[in-house]
Structure formats: structure tokens, C-alpha cells
């Protein structure tokens, strides 16, 4: 499936990068900010794709790792005045460790049980964000996270500097994730999605592969969360809630699971839609639902798979 | 492992589904390199017996000993690591992956590199060569880039067997590999089975007596979860009980 149209992915990536590299200096800062959002959430959507698209594990709680990493940056930088690298590494480490612990539980279950357990985990963390006020600030969240450029001591400042720094992180993450899905390990994930029973009888400890998939996805979600905290300057429980995870789920399914490129496009589309629509209506969830239904009817395999997998 | 150590020993192996004794106190010994057919009417417990040997189902009683090691409590992947491989009566492929990817998975299964994340699979030419070689052995070389679900049924059955051979097993369980094949496809599958490496012990479930007896040296007849008789094919063919349940009764 991958590699059948070898040129298509490369062309799309080249176009996207050209847009993200060349356009920002010509755009008003509001739009630069939107592009930065898209890039950060693209990392997150691609990380969920490893789990949902490649391994076939539908996580409804994936935004939790993103959110926890973002909180970690907020707490470390605002409450403890920690330096940039402590915040970055701390955020990635805490998010990844959390996925390593929760992965022990969820890797045993499949299908709708997986959906329910990850949903429950997301709810518990959201609850923590709300109620563990001394650490999380409750509903008010935590504000005052320094801008990335300032905290990192970059020579350039402002939205453009942040945008390009984010782009570099994105390119590194996307490259690494691409390597993972094309590795021997990456093929085993697709094997589990296709026929886990056969994988076991061939000699794979599929639990271990699902677990590693969960942790790898959690690690990249954490990177995304760290970037988000710096981009936004503020964290609140909304980044842990079901809406966040549903939007994320939609980015992957709308864009085209098991492609990495599709979820990237999905992230761009959802961010754009959400920001454009919020100018006209407060009923974002309703719109999200409608998009979801239309997407399922018109492109059940996602936009990026539209002409790739003829119905068979 | 000594030369005359059995490949497989089953001691009083049972599997009950509630009140149904699908497999009931089966004893069986298979020597290395032996060709052994398992026959019996539909519902006799043949597939369930394979599931107990390969670990897809836990036994409710008895012991399974593989090359001298007890594996009764081990999950399927650990039994595979000890040299067992199997095919399924109902084809179990990776339908949306290419034929080559199917085979690469089978080749990776017992290779420590299956956990490598930081290198592209394509950068391991030996794995690629092994996968292509096995596909060529089974006459599937032309379909490498074909999606498995688009193969003809006959080729899917070939791939089903080919996957099981990738890990160089020492004990191979084949669950009705010829079922559903056309006469021509069946003949070519039988030719493949005849040519399998003689050092591999093969257990074959087959409902066609002629095919089973042509393939095997020893035959086990299962009936209602129990071994009705076991022995050389001549002895089994001459057994009046077998003739009664298998050959004598027109409507079984
Ligand atoms: N998972 C299961 N749960 C309940 N009954 C089963 C299960 N698997 C097989 N059986 C029953 O066990 C008996 C033996 O089945 P099977 O081993 O498939 O027979 P065979 O392969 O010889 O045709 C049948 O009566 C079947 O219905
Ligand atoms: Mg059967």
C-alpha cells in the first residue's frame, strides 16, 4: 500500500514545506499563528496515526499525553522557574513516562475495550486537571509560560521565529515517525492491525509491539504538547478533554489513517475549519460532528486515501 | 536434543467446551521428519487439537511436549520460537498488505530485528532476499506487489502455507491446506507438500483419505475428540472401526 505511488507523498510534503517556509513572512501574524498551530497539531495527529492507523488501536485519550506534557512545561517554567531544557525534557519525559505506565494496562485490550479504557484515562486526567488545583490551577489553568524564543534564548523573536523553530521540530519528528513506520517494527504494527492472531502464531509477542507503539505515540504526543505550551503561553483542562481527543481522532480519520501525510493534512484542515468557523458560530462541536458524518460518507478511508485504495 | 527425541508428544491432552469434549484425552507422538496425517469426520476435534498444539487454545487437561520441553502453558509466540509453525483451515493472511509484506512479516517473526525502529526495513537485504526466495519456492514471485486480498483463492492458500515456512520450522501443522481448491490447484499444492524439507515433521489434517494416505507414513483417526486408532497407514486402512465410521457409513 505505501509506496504504490512513490511520488505522491514526496510532492505533498514538498508543497506543504514550501508553503510553511515561504509564506509566513508574507502573512499577517494571525495567520502565521494558525500555521504554527497546524504544524504542532500535525505532530500530534501523526503520533496518533501510529497507534490508530498503523497499529489499529483506536485511542480516545491520546490528547492526554499532549496535555500532560503541556502542563509539565507550565508547572516547571511558571512555578519552578526552570530553564528551557529542563522544561522541554521534563515535558517529554513526563508525558512519555505516563504513556509507559498506562500502556501496561491498555496493551492488553482491543477494539471497543481499548476505546473505552483510553476514554476513561482521558477523563481521569481531565478531572485531575480540574481538581488538583495546587498544581494545575484548576479551571483557571496556568498562564505566563514564557515564549519559546525567549526561554530558549534564540537570537530572533516574535511569531515568525516561533513558527520556524516549530517547523524544525516538526521536520525532525515527522522524519523520525516516517522511519518508525518504515522499519521492521513498523511493519509489525500493520501486521497486528491486519491479523493479530496470525502474528501471534508466527511468533510475535503482539502485546510488546502494541505497548511500544503506545509509548512511541505517547512520546511524540508529548513533544507536540511541549511545543503547544510554548506556543500558547497558557494551559487549561480543555486540552485534556474529550473534545480535544475527538478533534484529534477526526484529524487522523479525516486525513487518512496509516499514511502519516493524511493526518498532517487533517490537522491543517481541522485547525483551519475551527478558527474560521469560530468567527461565525459558537457551535464548534456541532460542526465537528457534521464534518465527521460527511467525511465518513464521502471518504471513509480519509482524504489522502481517496483514490489510493479502491473499494475492494 | 537427541536424534530420536520426538518432535511432539501429547499426553492425555483434552479441551472441553462446557459439556462438549472437543478433544478428550489424546495421546500422540510425532518423530522428527515424520509425515503424519490426522483424519476424522467433521467436528471430530482435529482443528481444536491443532489449536492445543500451537497454543491458540489452552488445554483443559494433559501435557504438550515439544522437542523435549513442556509447552502446555506457553502462548503461541513462544511455541513458534521453539520451532512450531501452522496454517489455518480458514485462511489467515494480512489482507491489506502486499504479498511481499506478508512474507516479510513471516520472516521477521523469529528474528530479533523485528523490534528495530530506527532503520528502514528495506535496508536489510538479507530479509528481503529470504522473503523473495520463499515466495519463489511457492510460485508466488510474480505477485510480490499484489495486495494479498486480491490474490485468487488458490494463491491465498499457497501464501498461507508459505508464511508458515518462512521461519524454518521443525514441526509444521497444516490444517486442510487443500480444502476448497480446484483439482488442478490441489495437485499443485500436494506437489508443494511432497517437496517440503524431509527434516521437518509434518502433521496434516486432510479430509480426503486418498490424499492423506498418499502423503503420510502414519495416520491418526480422531472421532468425537478421541483417538480411534493410530498407526502406519496400512494398519489404519485395514482397521474395521475406521472403515465403519469413515468408509462404511454413507451418510456421516
Ligand atoms: N471455540 C469453540 N467453542 C465451542 N465449541 C467449539 C469451539 N471450537 C470448536 N468447537 C466444537 O468442537 C468440536 C470440534 O471442532 P473442530 O476441532 O473444529 O473439528 P474438526 O476440525 O475436526 O472439524 C465441534 O463440535 C465444534 O463445534
Ligand atoms: Mg477443522
Coordinates of C-alpha atoms and ligand atoms in Angstrom, one line a residue:
Chain A
X1 CA 0.0 0.0 0.0
X2 CA 2.6 2.5 1.0
X3 CA 5.0 3.0 -1.9
X4 CA 2.5 2.2 -4.6
X5 CA 2.6 5.9 -5.6
X6 CA 6.0 6.8 -4.5
X7 CA 5.9 10.3 -5.9
X8 CA 2.7 11.5 -4.2
X9 CA 3.8 11.7 -0.6
X10 CA 7.0 13.5 -1.5
X11 CA 5.2 16.0 -3.7
X12 CA 2.7 16.8 -1.0
X13 CA 5.4 17.1 1.7
X14 CA 7.5 19.4 -0.6
X15 CA 4.4 21.6 -1.2
X16 CA 3.5 21.8 2.4
X17 CA 7.0 22.6 3.5
X18 CA 7.3 25.3 0.7
X19 CA 4.0 26.8 2.0
X20 CA 5.1 26.7 5.6
X21 CA 8.6 28.0 4.8
X22 CA 7.9 30.6 2.2
X23 CA 4.5 32.0 3.0
X24 CA 4.8 33.1 6.7
X25 CA 6.8 36.3 6.2
X26 CA 4.1 37.5 3.7
X27 CA 1.2 36.7 6.1
X28 CA -0.3 38.7 8.9
X29 CA 0.7 37.3 12.3
X30 CA -2.7 35.8 13.0
X31 CA -2.2 33.5 10.0
X32 CA 1.3 32.8 11.0
X33 CA 0.0 31.7 14.3
X34 CA -2.6 29.4 12.7
X35 CA 0.1 27.8 10.6
X36 CA 2.2 27.2 13.7
X37 CA -0.8 25.6 15.4
X38 CA -1.3 23.4 12.4
X39 CA 2.3 22.3 12.5
X40 CA 2.2 21.5 16.2
X41 CA -1.0 19.6 15.9
X42 CA 0.2 17.8 12.9
X43 CA 2.9 16.2 15.1
X44 CA 0.1 15.2 17.5
X45 CA -2.1 13.8 14.7
X46 CA 0.8 11.8 13.2
X47 CA 1.6 10.3 16.6
X48 CA -2.0 9.1 16.9
X49 CA -1.8 7.7 13.4
X50 CA 1.0 5.3 14.6
X51 CA -1.5 4.0 17.1
X52 CA -4.8 4.3 15.3
X53 CA -3.8 4.0 11.6
X54 CA -0.9 1.7 11.7
X55 CA -1.5 -0.5 14.8
X56 CA -5.3 -0.3 14.6
X57 CA -5.6 0.8 18.3
X58 CA -8.3 3.5 18.4
X59 CA -7.3 5.7 21.3
X60 CA -9.8 8.3 22.5
X61 CA -7.4 9.5 25.2
X62 CA -4.4 10.4 23.2
X63 CA -4.7 14.1 23.8
X64 CA -3.9 13.3 27.4
X65 CA -0.2 12.9 26.8
X66 CA -0.2 16.1 24.8
X67 CA -2.0 17.8 27.7
X68 CA 0.2 16.4 30.5
X69 CA 3.4 17.4 28.7
X70 CA 2.0 20.9 28.2
X71 CA 1.1 21.1 31.9
X72 CA 4.5 19.8 32.8
X73 CA 6.1 22.7 30.9
X74 CA 3.7 25.1 32.5
X75 CA 4.4 23.9 36.0
X76 CA 8.1 23.7 35.6
X77 CA 8.5 27.1 33.9
X78 CA 6.0 29.1 35.8
X79 CA 6.0 27.6 39.3
X80 CA 9.6 26.5 39.5
X81 CA 11.3 28.9 37.1
X82 CA 13.1 26.0 35.4
X83 CA 15.3 26.7 32.4
X84 CA 14.4 25.8 28.9
X85 CA 15.9 22.4 28.6
X86 CA 14.6 21.2 31.9
X87 CA 11.1 22.2 30.7
X88 CA 11.4 20.6 27.3
X89 CA 13.0 17.4 28.5
X90 CA 10.8 17.4 31.6
X91 CA 7.6 17.7 29.5
X92 CA 8.7 15.0 27.0
X93 CA 9.8 12.7 29.8
X94 CA 6.7 13.1 32.0
X95 CA 4.3 12.6 29.0
X96 CA 6.3 9.6 27.8
X97 CA 6.5 8.0 31.3
X98 CA 2.8 8.4 31.7
X99 CA 2.3 6.6 28.4
X100 CA 4.7 3.9 29.5
X101 CA 2.7 3.3 32.7
X102 CA -0.7 3.5 31.1
X103 CA 0.5 1.4 28.2
X104 CA 1.0 -1.5 30.6
X105 CA -2.7 -1.5 31.2
X106 CA -4.2 -0.7 27.8
X107 CA -2.0 -3.0 25.7
X108 CA -3.9 -6.0 27.0
X109 CA -7.3 -4.9 25.5
X110 CA -8.5 -4.4 22.0
X111 CA -11.3 -2.8 19.9
X112 CA -14.1 -1.3 21.9
X113 CA -12.5 -2.1 25.2
X114 CA -9.4 -0.2 24.1
X115 CA -11.6 2.7 23.1
X116 CA -13.4 2.7 26.5
X117 CA -10.3 2.4 28.6
X118 CA -8.4 5.2 26.8
X119 CA -11.6 7.3 27.0
X120 CA -11.7 6.7 30.8
X121 CA -8.0 7.5 31.2
X122 CA -8.6 10.8 29.3
X123 CA -11.5 11.6 31.6
X124 CA -9.5 10.9 34.8
X125 CA -6.7 13.2 33.6
X126 CA -9.1 15.9 32.7
X127 CA -10.6 15.5 36.2
X128 CA -7.1 15.9 37.7
X129 CA -6.6 19.0 35.7
X130 CA -9.8 20.4 37.1
X131 CA -9.4 19.3 40.7
X132 CA -5.7 19.2 41.5
X133 CA -5.8 22.9 41.9
X134 CA -2.5 23.5 43.8
X135 CA -0.6 22.0 40.8
X136 CA -2.8 22.7 37.8
X137 CA -4.6 25.8 38.8
X138 CA -8.0 24.1 38.2
X139 CA -10.2 25.8 35.7
X140 CA -8.0 28.8 35.5
X141 CA -5.2 26.8 34.2
X142 CA -1.7 28.1 34.3
X143 CA -0.7 31.2 32.4
X144 CA 2.6 33.1 32.0
X145 CA 4.6 30.4 30.2
X146 CA 7.5 32.3 28.5
X147 CA 7.6 32.4 24.7
X148 CA 9.8 29.7 23.3
X149 CA 12.2 32.1 21.6
X150 CA 12.7 34.0 24.8
X151 CA 13.0 30.9 27.0
X152 CA 15.4 29.2 24.6
X153 CA 17.4 32.4 24.2
X154 CA 17.1 32.4 20.4
X155 CA 18.5 35.4 18.7
X156 CA 15.2 36.1 16.9
X157 CA 11.9 36.8 18.4
X158 CA 8.2 37.0 17.5
X159 CA 5.7 34.8 15.7
X160 CA 8.0 34.2 12.8
X161 CA 10.8 32.9 15.0
X162 CA 8.4 30.6 16.8
X163 CA 7.0 29.4 13.6
X164 CA 10.3 28.4 12.1
X165 CA 11.5 26.8 15.4
X166 CA 8.3 24.8 15.4
X167 CA 8.8 23.8 11.8
X168 CA 12.3 22.4 12.6
X169 CA 10.9 20.4 15.5
X170 CA 8.1 19.2 13.2
X171 CA 10.5 18.1 10.4
X172 CA 12.6 16.1 12.9
X173 CA 9.5 14.4 14.4
X174 CA 8.0 13.7 11.0
X175 CA 11.3 12.2 9.8
X176 CA 11.6 10.0 12.8
X177 CA 8.0 8.8 12.6
X178 CA 8.4 8.1 9.0
X179 CA 11.4 6.0 9.8
X180 CA 9.5 4.1 12.5
X181 CA 6.6 3.2 10.2
X182 CA 9.0 2.0 7.5
X183 CA 11.1 0.0 9.9
X184 CA 10.8 -3.7 10.6
X185 CA 8.9 -2.7 13.8
X186 CA 6.6 -0.5 11.8
X187 CA 5.6 -3.4 9.5
X188 CA 4.7 -5.5 12.6
X189 CA 2.3 -2.8 13.7
X190 CA 0.4 -3.1 10.4
X191 CA 0.5 -6.8 10.8
X192 CA -1.2 -6.5 14.1
X193 CA -3.8 -4.3 12.6
X194 CA -4.4 -6.7 9.8
X195 CA -4.4 -10.0 11.7
X196 CA -3.2 -10.2 15.3
X197 CA -3.9 -13.9 15.6
X198 CA -1.7 -14.8 12.7
X199 CA 1.0 -12.5 14.1
X200 CA 0.9 -14.5 17.4
X201 CA 1.1 -17.8 15.7
X202 CA 4.0 -16.6 13.5
X203 CA 6.0 -15.9 16.7
X204 CA 5.3 -12.2 17.6
X205 CA 4.6 -11.1 21.2
X206 CA 2.0 -8.7 20.0
X207 CA 1.5 -7.3 23.5
X208 CA 5.0 -5.9 23.4
X209 CA 4.6 -4.4 19.9
X210 CA 1.3 -2.7 20.9
X211 CA 2.9 -1.5 24.1
X212 CA 5.9 0.0 22.3
X213 CA 3.5 1.6 19.7
X214 CA 1.6 3.2 22.6
X215 CA 4.8 4.6 24.1
X216 CA 6.2 5.8 20.9
X217 CA 3.0 7.6 20.1
X218 CA 2.9 9.0 23.6
X219 CA 6.4 10.3 23.2
X220 CA 5.7 12.2 20.0
X221 CA 2.4 13.5 21.5
X222 CA 4.4 14.8 24.4
X223 CA 6.8 16.7 22.1
X224 CA 3.7 18.2 20.5
X225 CA 2.4 19.2 23.9
X226 CA 5.6 20.9 24.9
X227 CA 5.5 23.0 21.7
X228 CA 1.9 23.8 22.3
X229 CA 2.6 25.1 25.8
X230 CA 5.2 27.4 24.5
X231 CA 3.1 28.5 21.5
X232 CA 0.0 29.2 23.6
X233 CA 1.6 30.5 26.8
X234 CA -1.2 29.1 28.7
X235 CA -2.6 25.6 29.6
X236 CA -6.1 24.6 30.9
X237 CA -8.1 21.4 31.3
X238 CA -9.6 21.9 27.8
X239 CA -6.5 20.4 26.3
X240 CA -7.3 17.2 28.2
X241 CA -11.0 16.9 27.5
X242 CA -12.9 14.7 25.2
X243 CA -13.3 17.4 22.6
X244 CA -9.6 17.6 22.2
X245 CA -9.3 13.9 21.7
X246 CA -12.2 13.8 19.3
X247 CA -10.8 16.6 17.2
X248 CA -7.5 14.7 17.2
X249 CA -9.3 11.4 16.2
X250 CA -11.0 13.3 13.4
X251 CA -7.7 14.8 12.1
X252 CA -6.5 11.2 11.6
X253 CA -9.6 9.6 10.2
X254 CA -10.5 12.6 8.0
X255 CA -7.0 13.0 6.7
X256 CA -6.4 9.3 6.0
X257 CA -5.1 6.8 8.6
X258 CA -2.0 4.8 8.1
X259 CA -0.3 7.4 5.8
X260 CA 1.2 9.9 8.2
X261 CA 0.7 12.5 5.5
X262 CA -3.1 12.3 5.7
X263 CA -3.3 13.2 9.4
X264 CA -0.9 16.1 8.7
X265 CA -3.5 17.4 6.2
X266 CA -6.3 16.5 8.6
X267 CA -4.6 18.6 11.3
X268 CA -4.4 21.6 8.9
X269 CA -8.0 21.2 7.8
X270 CA -9.4 20.9 11.3
X271 CA -7.4 23.9 12.7
X272 CA -8.5 26.0 9.7
X273 CA -12.1 25.0 10.0
X274 CA -12.2 25.5 13.7
X275 CA -10.7 29.0 13.5
X276 CA -12.7 30.2 10.5
X277 CA -15.9 28.8 11.9
X278 CA -15.5 30.2 15.4
X279 CA -15.9 33.6 13.8
X280 CA -19.4 32.7 12.8
X281 CA -20.7 30.3 15.4
X282 CA -20.0 29.0 18.9
X283 CA -21.3 25.6 18.0
X284 CA -18.0 24.1 17.1
X285 CA -18.9 20.6 18.3
X286 CA -21.9 20.5 16.1
X287 CA -19.8 21.4 13.1
X288 CA -17.2 18.8 14.1
X289 CA -20.0 16.2 14.2
X290 CA -21.3 17.2 10.7
X291 CA -17.8 17.1 9.3
X292 CA -17.4 13.7 10.8
X293 CA -20.5 12.4 9.2
X294 CA -19.8 13.9 5.8
X295 CA -16.3 12.5 6.0
X296 CA -17.5 9.0 6.7
X297 CA -19.9 9.1 3.9
X298 CA -17.7 10.8 1.3
X299 CA -14.3 9.5 2.2
X300 CA -14.5 6.6 4.6
X301 CA -10.7 5.9 4.2
X302 CA -9.8 9.6 4.6
X303 CA -8.9 12.3 2.1
X304 CA -5.4 11.0 1.5
X305 CA -6.6 7.5 0.7
X306 CA -9.4 8.7 -1.6
X307 CA -8.0 7.4 -4.9
X308 CA -5.4 5.1 -3.4
X309 CA -7.5 2.2 -2.1
X310 CA -10.3 1.4 -4.4
X311 CA -13.1 -0.3 -2.5
X312 CA -12.3 -4.0 -2.6
Chain B
X1 CA 18.1 -32.5 21.6
X2 CA 18.9 -36.1 20.8
X3 CA 18.3 -37.6 17.3
X4 CA 15.5 -39.8 18.3
X5 CA 13.8 -37.3 20.6
X6 CA 10.2 -36.9 19.5
X7 CA 9.2 -33.7 17.8
X8 CA 5.9 -33.7 19.6
X9 CA 4.4 -35.7 22.4
X10 CA 0.8 -35.2 23.5
X11 CA -0.2 -36.8 26.9
X12 CA -3.8 -37.1 27.7
X13 CA -4.5 -33.8 26.1
X14 CA -8.1 -32.5 26.5
X15 CA -10.1 -29.5 25.6
X16 CA -13.7 -29.3 26.9
X17 CA -16.1 -26.5 25.8
X18 CA -18.6 -26.6 28.7
X19 CA -20.0 -30.1 28.4
X20 CA -18.6 -30.7 24.9
X21 CA -15.4 -32.8 24.9
X22 CA -14.0 -31.4 21.7
X23 CA -10.6 -33.1 22.4
X24 CA -10.7 -35.8 25.0
X25 CA -7.5 -37.5 26.4
X26 CA -5.5 -37.6 23.2
X27 CA -2.1 -39.3 23.2
X28 CA 0.2 -38.8 20.2
X29 CA 3.8 -39.0 19.4
X30 CA 5.4 -37.5 16.2
X31 CA 9.0 -38.2 15.3
X32 CA 11.3 -35.6 13.6
X33 CA 10.8 -35.7 9.9
X34 CA 7.6 -37.8 10.2
X35 CA 4.7 -37.3 7.8
X36 CA 1.6 -37.8 9.9
X37 CA -2.0 -37.4 8.8
X38 CA -4.9 -36.6 11.1
X39 CA -8.2 -37.6 9.7
X40 CA -11.7 -37.9 11.0
X41 CA -15.2 -36.7 10.3
X42 CA -16.3 -33.1 10.6
X43 CA -16.4 -31.9 14.2
X44 CA -14.0 -34.7 15.3
X45 CA -11.8 -32.2 17.0
X46 CA -8.9 -32.0 14.5
X47 CA -8.7 -28.2 14.4
X48 CA -9.1 -28.0 18.1
X49 CA -6.3 -30.4 18.5
X50 CA -4.1 -28.2 16.4
X51 CA -5.1 -25.2 18.5
X52 CA -3.9 -27.0 21.6
X53 CA -0.6 -28.0 20.0
X54 CA 0.2 -24.5 18.7
X55 CA -1.2 -22.7 21.8
X56 CA -4.1 -20.8 20.2
X57 CA -6.3 -22.5 22.9
X58 CA -5.1 -23.6 26.3
X59 CA -5.6 -27.3 27.1
X60 CA -8.1 -28.0 29.9
X61 CA -6.0 -31.2 30.7
X62 CA -2.9 -33.1 29.8
X63 CA 0.6 -32.1 28.6
X64 CA 2.1 -30.9 25.3
X65 CA 5.8 -31.6 24.9
X66 CA 7.7 -30.0 22.0
X67 CA 11.2 -31.3 21.3
X68 CA 11.5 -32.4 24.9
X69 CA 10.2 -29.2 26.5
X70 CA 6.8 -29.0 28.1
X71 CA 5.0 -26.1 26.4
X72 CA 1.5 -26.7 27.8
X73 CA 1.3 -23.3 29.4
X74 CA 3.1 -21.3 26.8
X75 CA 1.4 -18.8 24.5
X76 CA 1.6 -19.3 20.7
X77 CA 4.5 -17.0 20.0
X78 CA 6.7 -18.8 22.5
X79 CA 5.8 -22.2 20.9
X80 CA 6.6 -20.7 17.5
X81 CA 10.1 -19.7 18.8
X82 CA 10.6 -23.4 19.7
X83 CA 10.1 -24.5 16.1
X84 CA 6.4 -24.9 15.6
X85 CA 4.5 -23.3 12.7
X86 CA 1.0 -23.8 11.4
X87 CA -1.5 -22.9 8.8
X88 CA -5.2 -22.3 9.3
X89 CA -8.2 -24.1 7.8
X90 CA -9.7 -20.6 7.2
X91 CA -7.1 -18.5 5.5
X92 CA -5.4 -16.1 7.9
X93 CA -3.4 -13.6 5.9
X94 CA -2.7 -9.8 6.2
X95 CA -5.3 -8.9 3.6
X96 CA -4.4 -5.2 3.0
X97 CA -0.6 -5.8 2.9
X98 CA 1.2 -6.8 -0.2
X99 CA 2.3 -10.4 -0.7
X100 CA 5.9 -9.4 -0.1
X101 CA 4.9 -7.6 3.1
X102 CA 3.0 -10.7 4.3
X103 CA 6.1 -12.7 3.7
X104 CA 8.4 -10.2 5.3
X105 CA 6.4 -10.4 8.5
X106 CA 6.7 -14.1 8.5
X107 CA 10.5 -13.8 8.0
X108 CA 10.8 -11.2 10.8
X109 CA 8.8 -13.2 13.3
X110 CA 11.6 -15.2 14.8
X111 CA 14.3 -12.5 14.1
X112 CA 15.4 -10.1 16.8
X113 CA 15.4 -7.3 14.3
X114 CA 11.6 -7.2 14.4
X115 CA 11.9 -4.6 17.2
X116 CA 14.3 -2.3 15.2
X117 CA 12.6 1.1 14.8
X118 CA 15.4 3.3 13.5
X119 CA 16.2 1.7 10.2
X120 CA 14.1 1.1 7.2
X121 CA 13.1 -2.5 6.5
X122 CA 14.4 -2.1 3.0
X123 CA 17.9 -1.6 4.4
X124 CA 18.1 -5.3 5.4
X125 CA 18.7 -7.1 2.1
X126 CA 19.0 -10.5 3.7
X127 CA 15.4 -10.3 4.9
X128 CA 14.2 -9.1 1.6
X129 CA 16.1 -12.0 -0.2
X130 CA 14.7 -14.6 2.2
X131 CA 11.2 -13.4 1.7
X132 CA 11.5 -13.4 -2.0
X133 CA 13.1 -16.8 -2.0
X134 CA 10.2 -18.4 -0.1
X135 CA 7.7 -16.7 -2.4
X136 CA 9.6 -18.1 -5.4
X137 CA 9.5 -21.6 -3.8
X138 CA 5.7 -21.4 -3.7
X139 CA 5.3 -20.0 -7.2
X140 CA 4.2 -16.6 -5.9
X141 CA 7.1 -14.5 -7.1
X142 CA 5.0 -12.8 -9.8
X143 CA 2.6 -11.4 -7.1
X144 CA 5.0 -9.7 -4.7
X145 CA 3.5 -6.3 -5.1
X146 CA -0.1 -7.6 -5.2
X147 CA -2.3 -6.9 -2.2
X148 CA -3.0 -10.2 -0.5
X149 CA -6.7 -9.9 -0.6
X150 CA -6.6 -9.6 -4.4
X151 CA -4.9 -13.0 -4.9
X152 CA -7.0 -15.9 -6.2
X153 CA -8.2 -18.2 -3.5
X154 CA -5.7 -20.8 -4.7
X155 CA -2.8 -18.4 -4.4
X156 CA -4.0 -17.3 -1.0
X157 CA -3.9 -20.9 0.2
X158 CA -0.3 -21.1 -1.2
X159 CA 0.6 -17.9 0.7
X160 CA -1.0 -19.4 3.8
X161 CA 1.4 -22.3 3.7
X162 CA 4.4 -20.2 2.5
X163 CA 4.0 -17.9 5.6
X164 CA 4.4 -20.9 7.8
X165 CA 7.6 -22.0 6.1
X166 CA 9.4 -18.7 6.5
X167 CA 10.7 -19.3 10.0
X168 CA 12.3 -22.7 9.1
X169 CA 10.0 -24.7 11.4
X170 CA 10.8 -28.2 12.7
X171 CA 7.2 -29.1 13.3
X172 CA 4.6 -28.0 10.8
X173 CA 0.9 -28.2 11.3
X174 CA -1.2 -28.0 8.1
X175 CA -5.0 -27.6 8.6
X176 CA -6.7 -28.8 5.4
X177 CA -4.4 -26.9 3.0
X178 CA -6.2 -28.4 0.0
X179 CA -9.7 -27.5 1.2
X180 CA -11.7 -25.5 -1.4
X181 CA -9.1 -25.8 -4.1
X182 CA -9.8 -26.8 -7.7
X183 CA -8.5 -30.2 -8.8
X184 CA -5.5 -28.5 -10.5
X185 CA -4.7 -26.3 -7.6
X186 CA -5.0 -29.2 -5.2
X187 CA -2.5 -31.2 -7.3
X188 CA 0.0 -28.3 -7.3
X189 CA -0.5 -27.9 -3.5
X190 CA 0.2 -31.6 -3.0
X191 CA 3.3 -31.3 -5.1
X192 CA 4.5 -28.5 -2.8
X193 CA 3.8 -30.5 0.3
X194 CA 5.6 -33.5 -1.1
X195 CA 8.7 -31.4 -1.7
X196 CA 8.8 -30.0 1.9
X197 CA 12.2 -30.4 3.6
X198 CA 12.3 -34.0 4.9
X199 CA 13.8 -32.9 8.3
X200 CA 10.5 -31.1 9.1
X201 CA 7.9 -33.2 11.0
X202 CA 4.5 -32.5 9.3
X203 CA 1.1 -33.0 10.8
X204 CA -1.6 -32.8 8.1
X205 CA -5.3 -32.6 8.6
X206 CA -7.0 -33.8 5.4
X207 CA -10.5 -35.0 4.8
X208 CA -9.7 -36.7 1.5
X209 CA -8.5 -40.2 2.5
X210 CA -6.6 -40.8 -0.7
X211 CA -4.6 -37.6 -0.3
X212 CA -4.0 -38.2 3.3
X213 CA -2.7 -41.7 2.7
X214 CA -0.6 -40.7 -0.2
X215 CA 1.1 -38.1 1.9
X216 CA 1.6 -39.7 5.2
X217 CA 3.5 -42.6 6.7
X218 CA 1.4 -42.7 9.9
X219 CA -2.2 -41.8 10.4
X220 CA -4.3 -40.8 13.4
X221 CA -8.0 -41.1 13.2
X222 CA -9.9 -38.8 15.5
X223 CA -13.6 -39.5 16.3
X224 CA -15.6 -37.4 18.8
X225 CA -12.5 -36.0 20.3
X226 CA -10.8 -39.3 20.9
X227 CA -8.1 -41.2 19.0
X228 CA -10.0 -44.0 17.3
X229 CA -6.8 -45.6 16.1
X230 CA -3.2 -44.6 15.3
X231 CA -0.6 -46.4 13.3
X232 CA 1.0 -47.0 9.9
X233 CA -1.3 -46.1 7.0
X234 CA -1.7 -49.8 6.1
X235 CA -2.7 -50.8 9.6
X236 CA -5.1 -47.9 9.8
X237 CA -6.6 -48.6 6.4
X238 CA -7.3 -52.1 7.4
X239 CA -8.9 -51.2 10.7
X240 CA -12.6 -52.2 10.7
X241 CA -13.5 -49.4 13.1
X242 CA -12.1 -46.9 10.6
X243 CA -13.9 -48.4 7.8
X244 CA -17.1 -48.2 9.7
X245 CA -17.0 -44.6 10.7
X246 CA -15.2 -43.4 7.6
X247 CA -15.8 -45.6 4.7
X248 CA -18.7 -47.9 5.6
X249 CA -21.4 -45.4 6.6
X250 CA -22.6 -43.5 3.5
X251 CA -24.1 -40.6 5.5
X252 CA -21.7 -39.5 8.3
Ligands
LIG1 N1 -14.2 -22.2 20.4 C1 -15.1 -23.2 20.5 N2 -16.1 -23.0 21.3 C2 -17.1 -24.0 21.4 N3 -17.1 -25.2 20.7 C3 -16.1 -25.3 19.8 C4 -15.0 -24.3 19.7 N4 -14.2 -24.8 18.7 C5 -14.6 -26.0 18.3 N5 -15.8 -26.3 19.0 C6 -16.5 -27.6 18.8 O1 -15.6 -28.6 19.0 C7 -15.9 -29.6 18.1 C8 -14.7 -30.0 17.3 O2 -14.4 -28.9 16.4 P1 -13.2 -28.9 15.4 O3 -12.0 -29.1 16.2 O4 -13.3 -27.6 14.6 O5 -13.5 -30.1 14.4 P2 -12.8 -30.5 13.1 O6 -11.7 -29.6 12.8 O7 -12.4 -31.9 13.3 O8 -13.9 -30.5 12.0 C9 -17.1 -29.2 17.2 O9 -18.2 -29.8 17.8 C10 -17.1 -27.7 17.4 O10 -18.4 -27.2 17.3
LIG2 MG1 -11.3 -28.3 11.2

